[in-house]
CSV table of C-alpha atoms in Angstrom, one decimal:
chain,number,residue,atom,x,y,z
A,1,MET,CA,6.0,5.6,-23.8
A,2,ALA,CA,9.3,4.9,-21.9
A,3,SER,CA,11.6,2.4,-23.4
A,4,LEU,CA,12.2,-0.8,-21.6
A,5,ALA,CA,15.7,0.5,-20.6
A,6,ALA,CA,14.1,3.4,-18.8
A,7,VAL,CA,12.2,1.5,-16.1
A,8,CYS,CA,13.7,1.1,-12.7
A,9,LEU,CA,12.4,-1.1,-10.0
A,10,LEU,CA,13.0,-0.7,-6.2
A,11,LEU,CA,11.8,-3.1,-3.6
A,12,LEU,CA,11.3,-0.4,-1.0
A,13,ALA,CA,8.3,1.4,0.4
A,14,VAL,CA,10.0,4.2,-1.3
A,15,ALA,CA,13.4,5.0,-2.5
A,16,THR,CA,15.4,8.2,-2.4
A,17,VAL,CA,16.3,8.6,-6.0
A,18,ALA,CA,17.1,12.2,-7.4
A,19,VAL,CA,14.9,12.9,-10.5
A,20,THR,CA,14.4,16.0,-12.5
A,21,ALA,CA,11.4,17.0,-14.7
A,22,SER,CA,13.3,15.9,-17.8
A,23,ASP,CA,14.0,12.4,-16.4
A,24,ASP,CA,12.4,9.9,-18.6
A,25,LYS,CA,12.8,6.9,-16.2
A,26,ILE,CA,9.9,5.3,-14.6
A,27,TYR,CA,10.5,4.6,-10.9
A,28,VAL,CA,8.3,1.8,-9.6
A,29,HIS,CA,7.8,1.8,-5.9
A,30,ILE,CA,6.8,-1.6,-4.5
A,31,VAL,CA,4.7,-1.4,-1.4
A,32,PRO,CA,4.0,-4.8,0.3
A,33,HIS,CA,0.8,-4.7,2.2
A,34,THR,CA,-2.1,-6.6,3.5
A,35,HIS,CA,-5.7,-5.4,3.7
A,36,ASP,CA,-7.3,-6.9,6.9
A,37,ASP,CA,-11.0,-6.2,7.3
A,38,VAL,CA,-11.8,-5.6,11.0
A,39,GLY,CA,-14.9,-7.8,10.7
A,40,TRP,CA,-16.7,-8.7,7.4
A,41,LEU,CA,-17.6,-12.3,6.8
A,42,LYS,CA,-16.3,-13.4,10.2
A,43,THR,CA,-15.8,-11.8,13.6
A,44,VAL,CA,-12.7,-9.8,14.4
A,45,ASP,CA,-11.4,-12.5,16.7
A,46,GLU,CA,-12.1,-15.2,14.1
A,47,TYR,CA,-10.1,-13.2,11.6
A,48,PHE,CA,-7.2,-12.7,14.0
A,49,TYR,CA,-6.9,-16.4,15.0
A,50,GLY,CA,-7.8,-17.9,11.5
A,51,ALA,CA,-11.0,-19.6,12.9
A,52,ASN,CA,-14.0,-20.7,10.8
A,53,ASN,CA,-11.9,-20.9,7.6
A,54,SER,CA,-14.8,-22.7,5.9
A,55,ILE,CA,-16.2,-19.2,5.6
A,56,GLN,CA,-13.1,-17.4,4.6
A,57,HIS,CA,-9.5,-18.5,4.9
A,58,ALA,CA,-7.8,-15.7,6.9
A,59,GLY,CA,-5.6,-15.6,10.0
A,60,VAL,CA,-4.0,-12.2,10.7
A,61,GLN,CA,-1.7,-13.5,13.6
A,62,TYR,CA,0.2,-15.5,11.0
A,63,ILE,CA,0.5,-12.5,8.7
A,64,LEU,CA,2.3,-10.5,11.4
A,65,ASP,CA,4.3,-13.5,12.6
A,66,THR,CA,5.8,-14.2,9.2
A,67,VAL,CA,6.2,-10.6,8.0
A,68,VAL,CA,8.3,-9.8,11.1
A,69,ASP,CA,10.4,-13.0,10.5
A,70,GLU,CA,11.0,-12.1,6.8
A,71,LEU,CA,11.8,-8.4,7.3
A,72,GLN,CA,14.7,-9.4,9.6
A,73,LYS,CA,16.3,-11.4,6.8
A,74,ASN,CA,16.8,-8.6,4.4
A,75,PRO,CA,17.1,-4.8,5.3
A,76,ASN,CA,15.7,-3.9,1.9
A,77,ARG,CA,12.3,-5.5,2.6
A,78,THR,CA,9.5,-3.3,3.8
A,79,PHE,CA,5.9,-3.7,4.8
A,80,ILE,CA,3.1,-1.3,5.7
A,81,TYR,CA,0.4,-2.1,8.2
A,82,VAL,CA,-3.0,-0.3,8.8
A,83,GLU,CA,-5.4,-2.0,11.2
A,84,MET,CA,-4.5,-1.5,14.8
A,85,ALA,CA,-7.3,-3.7,16.0
A,86,PHE,CA,-5.4,-6.7,14.9
A,87,PHE,CA,-2.0,-5.3,15.5
A,88,VAL,CA,-2.8,-4.7,19.2
A,89,ARG,CA,-4.2,-8.2,19.7
A,90,TRP,CA,-0.9,-9.5,18.2
A,91,TRP,CA,1.3,-7.2,20.1
A,92,ASN,CA,-0.2,-8.2,23.4
A,93,GLU,CA,0.8,-11.8,22.8
A,94,GLN,CA,4.5,-11.1,22.0
A,95,THR,CA,7.4,-11.5,24.3
A,96,ASP,CA,9.5,-8.6,25.3
A,97,GLU,CA,12.3,-9.8,22.9
A,98,THR,CA,9.9,-9.8,20.0
A,99,LYS,CA,8.6,-6.4,20.9
A,100,GLN,CA,12.1,-5.0,20.8
A,101,ILE,CA,12.6,-6.5,17.4
A,102,VAL,CA,9.5,-4.9,16.1
A,103,ARG,CA,10.4,-1.6,17.7
A,104,LYS,CA,13.7,-1.7,15.8
A,105,LEU,CA,11.9,-2.5,12.5
A,106,VAL,CA,9.6,0.5,13.1
A,107,THR,CA,11.9,3.2,14.5
A,108,GLU,CA,15.4,2.2,13.4
A,109,THR,CA,15.6,0.3,10.2
A,110,ARG,CA,12.2,1.8,9.1
A,111,GLN,CA,11.2,-1.5,7.4
A,112,LEU,CA,7.8,-1.7,9.1
A,113,GLU,CA,5.6,1.4,8.8
A,114,PHE,CA,2.2,2.2,10.2
A,115,ILE,CA,-0.1,3.7,7.6
A,116,ASN,CA,-3.5,5.3,8.6
A,117,ALA,CA,-3.2,3.4,11.9
A,118,GLY,CA,-6.8,3.9,13.2
A,119,TRP,CA,-8.4,1.0,15.0
A,120,CYS,CA,-9.8,0.1,11.6
A,121,MET,CA,-10.2,1.6,8.1
A,122,ASN,CA,-13.5,3.2,8.7
A,123,ASP,CA,-16.4,3.5,6.3
A,124,GLU,CA,-17.1,7.0,5.0
A,125,ALA,CA,-20.8,6.8,4.3
A,126,ALA,CA,-22.5,5.6,7.4
A,127,THR,CA,-20.0,6.7,10.0
A,128,ASP,CA,-20.4,9.5,12.6
A,129,TYR,CA,-17.8,12.2,12.8
A,130,ASN,CA,-17.1,11.6,16.5
A,131,ALA,CA,-16.8,7.9,16.0
A,132,ILE,CA,-14.2,8.4,13.3
A,133,ILE,CA,-12.2,10.6,15.5
A,134,ASP,CA,-12.4,8.2,18.5
A,135,GLN,CA,-11.3,5.1,16.5
A,136,MET,CA,-8.5,7.0,14.8
A,137,SER,CA,-7.4,8.3,18.2
A,138,ILE,CA,-7.3,4.9,19.8
A,139,GLY,CA,-5.0,3.5,17.1
A,140,LEU,CA,-2.8,6.6,16.9
A,141,ARG,CA,-2.4,6.7,20.7
A,142,PHE,CA,-1.3,3.1,20.7
A,143,VAL,CA,1.4,3.8,18.0
A,144,GLU,CA,2.6,6.9,20.0
A,145,GLU,CA,2.8,5.2,23.4
A,146,ASN,CA,4.6,2.1,22.1
A,147,PHE,CA,6.8,3.4,19.2
A,148,GLY,CA,7.2,7.1,19.9
A,149,PRO,CA,6.4,10.2,17.7
A,150,SER,CA,8.8,9.1,14.8
A,151,ALA,CA,6.4,6.2,14.1
A,152,ARG,CA,3.3,8.5,13.6
A,153,PRO,CA,1.7,7.8,10.3
A,154,ARG,CA,2.1,10.4,7.5
A,155,VAL,CA,-0.1,8.6,5.0
A,156,GLY,CA,-3.8,8.2,4.9
A,157,TRP,CA,-4.9,4.8,3.4
A,158,HIS,CA,-8.6,4.2,2.5
A,159,ILE,CA,-8.2,1.6,-0.1
A,160,ASP,CA,-11.5,-0.2,0.5
A,161,PRO,CA,-14.3,2.1,1.7
A,162,PHE,CA,-17.1,2.4,-0.9
A,163,GLY,CA,-17.0,6.1,-1.8
A,164,HIS,CA,-15.1,9.0,-0.2
A,165,SER,CA,-16.1,12.2,1.5
A,166,SER,CA,-14.3,15.6,1.7
A,167,GLN,CA,-14.7,15.4,5.4
A,168,MET,CA,-12.5,12.3,5.6
A,169,ALA,CA,-9.9,14.0,3.6
A,170,SER,CA,-10.1,17.0,5.9
A,171,ILE,CA,-9.7,14.8,9.0
A,172,HIS,CA,-6.6,13.1,7.5
A,173,SER,CA,-5.2,16.5,6.8
A,174,GLN,CA,-5.9,17.8,10.3
A,175,LEU,CA,-4.3,14.6,11.8
A,176,GLY,CA,-1.1,15.6,10.1
A,177,MET,CA,-1.1,13.2,7.2
A,178,ASP,CA,0.9,14.3,4.2
A,179,GLY,CA,-1.2,12.4,1.7
A,180,PHE,CA,-4.2,10.2,1.2
A,181,PHE,CA,-4.6,7.1,-1.1
A,182,PHE,CA,-7.7,5.2,-2.0
A,183,ALA,CA,-8.9,2.8,-4.7
A,184,ARG,CA,-12.7,2.8,-5.1
A,185,ILE,CA,-14.0,5.7,-7.2
A,186,ASP,CA,-16.8,5.9,-9.8
A,187,TYR,CA,-16.0,4.3,-13.2
A,188,ASP,CA,-16.7,7.5,-15.1
A,189,ASP,CA,-14.6,9.6,-12.8
A,190,LYS,CA,-11.7,7.1,-13.0
A,191,ASN,CA,-11.8,6.9,-16.8
A,192,GLN,CA,-11.7,10.6,-17.0
A,193,ARG,CA,-8.8,10.8,-14.6
A,194,LEU,CA,-6.9,8.2,-16.5
A,195,SER,CA,-7.3,10.1,-19.7
A,196,ASP,CA,-6.4,13.5,-18.2
A,197,LYS,CA,-3.5,12.1,-16.1
A,198,THR,CA,-5.3,13.5,-13.0
A,199,MET,CA,-5.1,10.4,-10.8
A,200,GLU,CA,-3.1,12.5,-8.4
A,201,MET,CA,-4.3,15.9,-7.1
A,202,VAL,CA,-4.4,18.3,-4.3
A,203,TRP,CA,-7.8,17.8,-2.6
A,204,GLN,CA,-9.0,21.0,-1.2
A,205,SER,CA,-11.3,19.4,1.3
A,206,SER,CA,-12.5,22.4,3.3
A,207,GLN,CA,-13.3,25.8,2.0
A,208,SER,CA,-13.6,27.1,5.6
A,209,LEU,CA,-10.2,25.7,6.7
A,210,GLY,CA,-8.5,26.6,3.5
A,211,ALA,CA,-4.9,25.3,3.1
A,212,ALA,CA,-5.1,23.6,6.5
A,213,GLY,CA,-7.6,21.1,4.8
A,214,ASP,CA,-5.6,20.6,1.7
A,215,ILE,CA,-4.1,17.1,1.2
A,216,PHE,CA,-2.2,15.4,-1.7
A,217,THR,CA,-4.4,12.6,-2.9
A,218,GLY,CA,-3.7,9.6,-5.2
A,219,VAL,CA,-6.0,7.1,-6.8
A,220,LEU,CA,-4.5,3.6,-7.1
A,221,TYR,CA,-4.3,2.0,-10.5
A,222,TYR,CA,-4.8,-1.7,-10.0
A,223,PHE,CA,-7.4,-1.2,-7.4
A,224,TYR,CA,-5.3,-2.1,-4.3
A,225,GLY,CA,-3.8,-5.3,-5.6
A,226,PRO,CA,-0.7,-6.2,-7.6
A,227,PRO,CA,-0.4,-5.9,-11.4
A,228,PRO,CA,-2.1,-8.9,-13.1
A,229,GLY,CA,0.1,-12.0,-13.0
A,230,PHE,CA,2.3,-10.8,-10.0
A,231,CYS,CA,0.4,-12.1,-6.9
A,232,PHE,CA,2.8,-14.3,-5.0
A,233,ASP,CA,0.4,-15.1,-2.1
A,234,VAL,CA,-0.7,-18.6,-1.2
A,235,ARG,CA,-4.2,-17.6,-2.4
A,236,CYS,CA,-3.0,-16.8,-5.9
A,237,SER,CA,-2.1,-19.1,-8.8
A,238,ASP,CA,0.3,-16.7,-10.6
A,239,GLN,CA,3.6,-18.2,-11.6
A,240,PRO,CA,6.7,-17.7,-9.3
A,241,ILE,CA,10.0,-16.3,-10.6
A,242,GLN,CA,11.8,-19.4,-11.9
A,243,ASP,CA,15.4,-18.3,-12.3
A,244,ASP,CA,17.5,-21.5,-12.6
A,245,PRO,CA,18.2,-22.0,-16.4
A,246,LYS,CA,19.1,-25.6,-15.6
A,247,LEU,CA,15.6,-26.4,-14.5
A,248,PHE,CA,12.4,-26.7,-16.5
A,249,GLY,CA,10.2,-23.6,-16.6
A,250,TYR,CA,12.8,-20.8,-16.5
A,251,ASN,CA,10.8,-17.6,-17.0
A,252,VAL,CA,12.8,-14.6,-16.0
A,253,ASP,CA,12.9,-12.9,-19.3
A,254,GLY,CA,9.1,-13.2,-19.8
A,255,ARG,CA,8.3,-12.2,-16.3
A,256,VAL,CA,10.6,-9.1,-16.5
A,257,ALA,CA,9.0,-8.1,-19.8
A,258,SER,CA,5.5,-8.4,-18.4
A,259,PHE,CA,6.4,-6.4,-15.3
A,260,VAL,CA,8.0,-3.6,-17.4
A,261,LYS,CA,4.8,-3.5,-19.7
A,262,ALA,CA,2.7,-3.2,-16.6
A,263,ALA,CA,4.8,-0.3,-15.3
A,264,GLN,CA,4.7,1.5,-18.7
A,265,GLU,CA,0.9,1.0,-18.8
A,266,GLN,CA,0.4,2.6,-15.4
A,267,ALA,CA,2.9,5.4,-15.9
A,268,ALA,CA,1.1,6.5,-19.0
A,269,HIS,CA,-1.8,7.7,-16.9
A,270,TYR,CA,0.0,9.6,-14.1
A,271,ALA,CA,1.7,13.0,-14.2
A,272,SER,CA,4.7,11.9,-12.3
A,273,ASN,CA,7.3,9.3,-13.3
A,274,HIS,CA,7.2,7.8,-9.8
A,275,ILE,CA,4.4,5.1,-9.6
A,276,MET,CA,3.3,2.8,-6.9
A,277,PHE,CA,2.7,-0.9,-7.1
A,278,THR,CA,0.6,-2.3,-4.2
A,279,MET,CA,1.9,-5.8,-3.8
A,280,GLY,CA,-0.7,-7.5,-1.6
A,281,SER,CA,-4.5,-7.7,-1.1
A,282,ASP,CA,-7.1,-9.1,1.3
A,283,PHE,CA,-5.4,-11.0,4.1
A,284,ASN,CA,-2.2,-11.6,2.2
A,285,TYR,CA,1.2,-12.6,3.5
A,286,GLU,CA,0.2,-15.5,5.8
A,287,ASN,CA,3.2,-17.0,4.3
A,288,ALA,CA,5.3,-13.9,3.8
A,289,LEU,CA,8.3,-15.9,2.6
A,290,GLU,CA,6.4,-16.8,-0.7
A,291,TRP,CA,5.9,-13.1,-1.4
A,292,TYR,CA,9.3,-11.8,-0.3
A,293,LYS,CA,11.4,-14.5,-2.1
A,294,ASN,CA,9.7,-13.7,-5.4
A,295,LEU,CA,9.8,-10.0,-4.9
A,296,ASP,CA,13.6,-10.2,-4.1
A,297,LYS,CA,14.1,-12.0,-7.3
A,298,LEU,CA,11.9,-9.7,-9.4
A,299,VAL,CA,13.7,-6.6,-8.1
A,300,HIS,CA,17.1,-8.1,-8.9
A,301,TYR,CA,16.2,-9.2,-12.4
A,302,VAL,CA,14.4,-6.1,-13.4
A,303,ASN,CA,17.1,-3.8,-12.2
A,304,LYS,CA,19.8,-6.1,-13.8
A,305,LYS,CA,17.8,-6.0,-17.1
A,306,MET,CA,17.5,-2.2,-16.9
A,307,ASP,CA,21.4,-1.9,-16.7
A,308,ASP,CA,21.3,1.2,-14.5
A,309,PRO,CA,24.6,1.4,-12.5
A,310,ARG,CA,23.0,3.9,-10.1
A,311,LEU,CA,20.8,1.1,-8.7
A,312,GLU,CA,23.2,-1.8,-8.4
A,313,GLY,CA,23.6,-2.9,-4.8
A,314,TYR,CA,21.1,-0.1,-3.9
A,315,ASN,CA,20.3,0.1,-0.2
A,316,ALA,CA,18.0,2.5,1.7
A,317,ASP,CA,15.9,2.7,4.8
A,318,GLU,CA,13.2,5.1,3.7
A,319,ARG,CA,9.5,4.9,4.3
A,320,ALA,CA,6.3,4.9,2.3
A,321,ALA,CA,5.9,8.6,3.3
A,322,GLN,CA,8.9,9.4,1.3
A,323,PHE,CA,7.0,8.4,-1.9
A,324,LEU,CA,4.8,11.4,-1.2
A,325,PHE,CA,7.8,13.6,-1.0
A,326,LEU,CA,9.2,12.5,-4.2
A,327,ILE,CA,6.1,13.0,-6.3
A,328,ARG,CA,5.1,16.3,-4.5
A,329,GLU,CA,8.6,17.8,-5.1
A,330,GLN,CA,8.7,17.1,-8.7
A,331,ALA,CA,8.0,20.0,-11.1
A,332,VAL,CA,4.6,18.6,-12.0
A,333,PHE,CA,1.3,20.5,-11.8
A,334,TYR,CA,-1.3,18.7,-9.7
A,335,PRO,CA,-4.8,19.8,-10.1
A,336,SER,CA,-6.8,21.0,-7.2
A,337,LYS,CA,-10.3,19.9,-6.4
A,338,HIS,CA,-12.8,21.1,-3.8
A,339,ILE,CA,-15.4,18.3,-4.0
A,340,MET,CA,-14.8,14.9,-5.3
A,341,LEU,CA,-17.2,12.0,-5.9
A,342,THR,CA,-20.4,11.2,-4.0
A,343,MET,CA,-20.4,8.9,-1.1
A,344,GLY,CA,-22.9,6.3,-0.1
A,345,SER,CA,-25.6,4.3,-1.8
A,346,ASP,CA,-25.6,6.3,-5.2
A,347,PHE,CA,-21.9,5.4,-5.7
A,348,ASN,CA,-22.4,1.8,-4.6
A,349,TYR,CA,-25.5,1.0,-6.6
A,350,GLU,CA,-24.1,2.5,-9.7
A,351,ASN,CA,-20.9,0.5,-9.6
A,352,ALA,CA,-22.8,-2.7,-8.6
A,353,ARG,CA,-25.1,-2.2,-11.6
A,354,ARG,CA,-22.1,-2.0,-14.1
A,355,GLU,CA,-20.6,-5.1,-12.6
A,356,LEU,CA,-23.7,-7.3,-13.1
């Protein structure tokens, strides 16, 4: 296990840091995100406006409002967004001035990145092939028409569908995605992968297409949420970073130690020394300031504690897609797999049974 001094933290979707196969550092890539169901307990429009919060508190318009505001305050802050059904609703209400600000965040500073970018994050069990292609096309066309080809997503992001199909992996590969990440897999499969350090692989999704259907695939460690104790959303009760020693409750040392421990735990199960922390969850970032203020502090104090001169004052404008480049380019063997998991009711019922 890496020593505490060998953990580096970067508040970026990814960071361009040269590593070698012998590098014993752990590079933690913080990925701020929100998962916004396009219809679940409420209608799509209720979720967008924040209506009927007695059913579930969620208002996507406020997420996008506050994230855009906070990204402008610090060029090192990043965010990924997935569900175009909500983004288009929000976009259509914005002034020309705000749209220009967002275009700059997407195409120039690269702080806001579209991931997956279908109309929704489609199910993989009950969906029709043509419907998947249609909904992905609607979202991707919107991105192309409003932000240009440089904003085209390079990462597939299916963190919440219950089960995964080789066809969906094949579709992502044929859409030009460089990688595919998800969270829900069978308990036995995940436990075996954790033991074997095969949480990342090259999914050979189509024997007929051959290499054209291959896609780098990663299974997320903490489902799709942050490490335990590090949720800084209004819905969470985790402690903030209290960094004024003159005030009661100073906790920087303890919080840094807990974060380093979480990074070491996750890194022990992955073949690469680059790991991803998904900082967000369902309908998070309605008050983006609360997240970013604490993440800024966390990055500062972890990097300071690590005493790595290469990272002092580090500034970059990379994207989440670069995370894939870093882990794929390392001299690490990633296993190949033709068929992975079952999809549909067998998967759902088995996991549900174990959770009872």
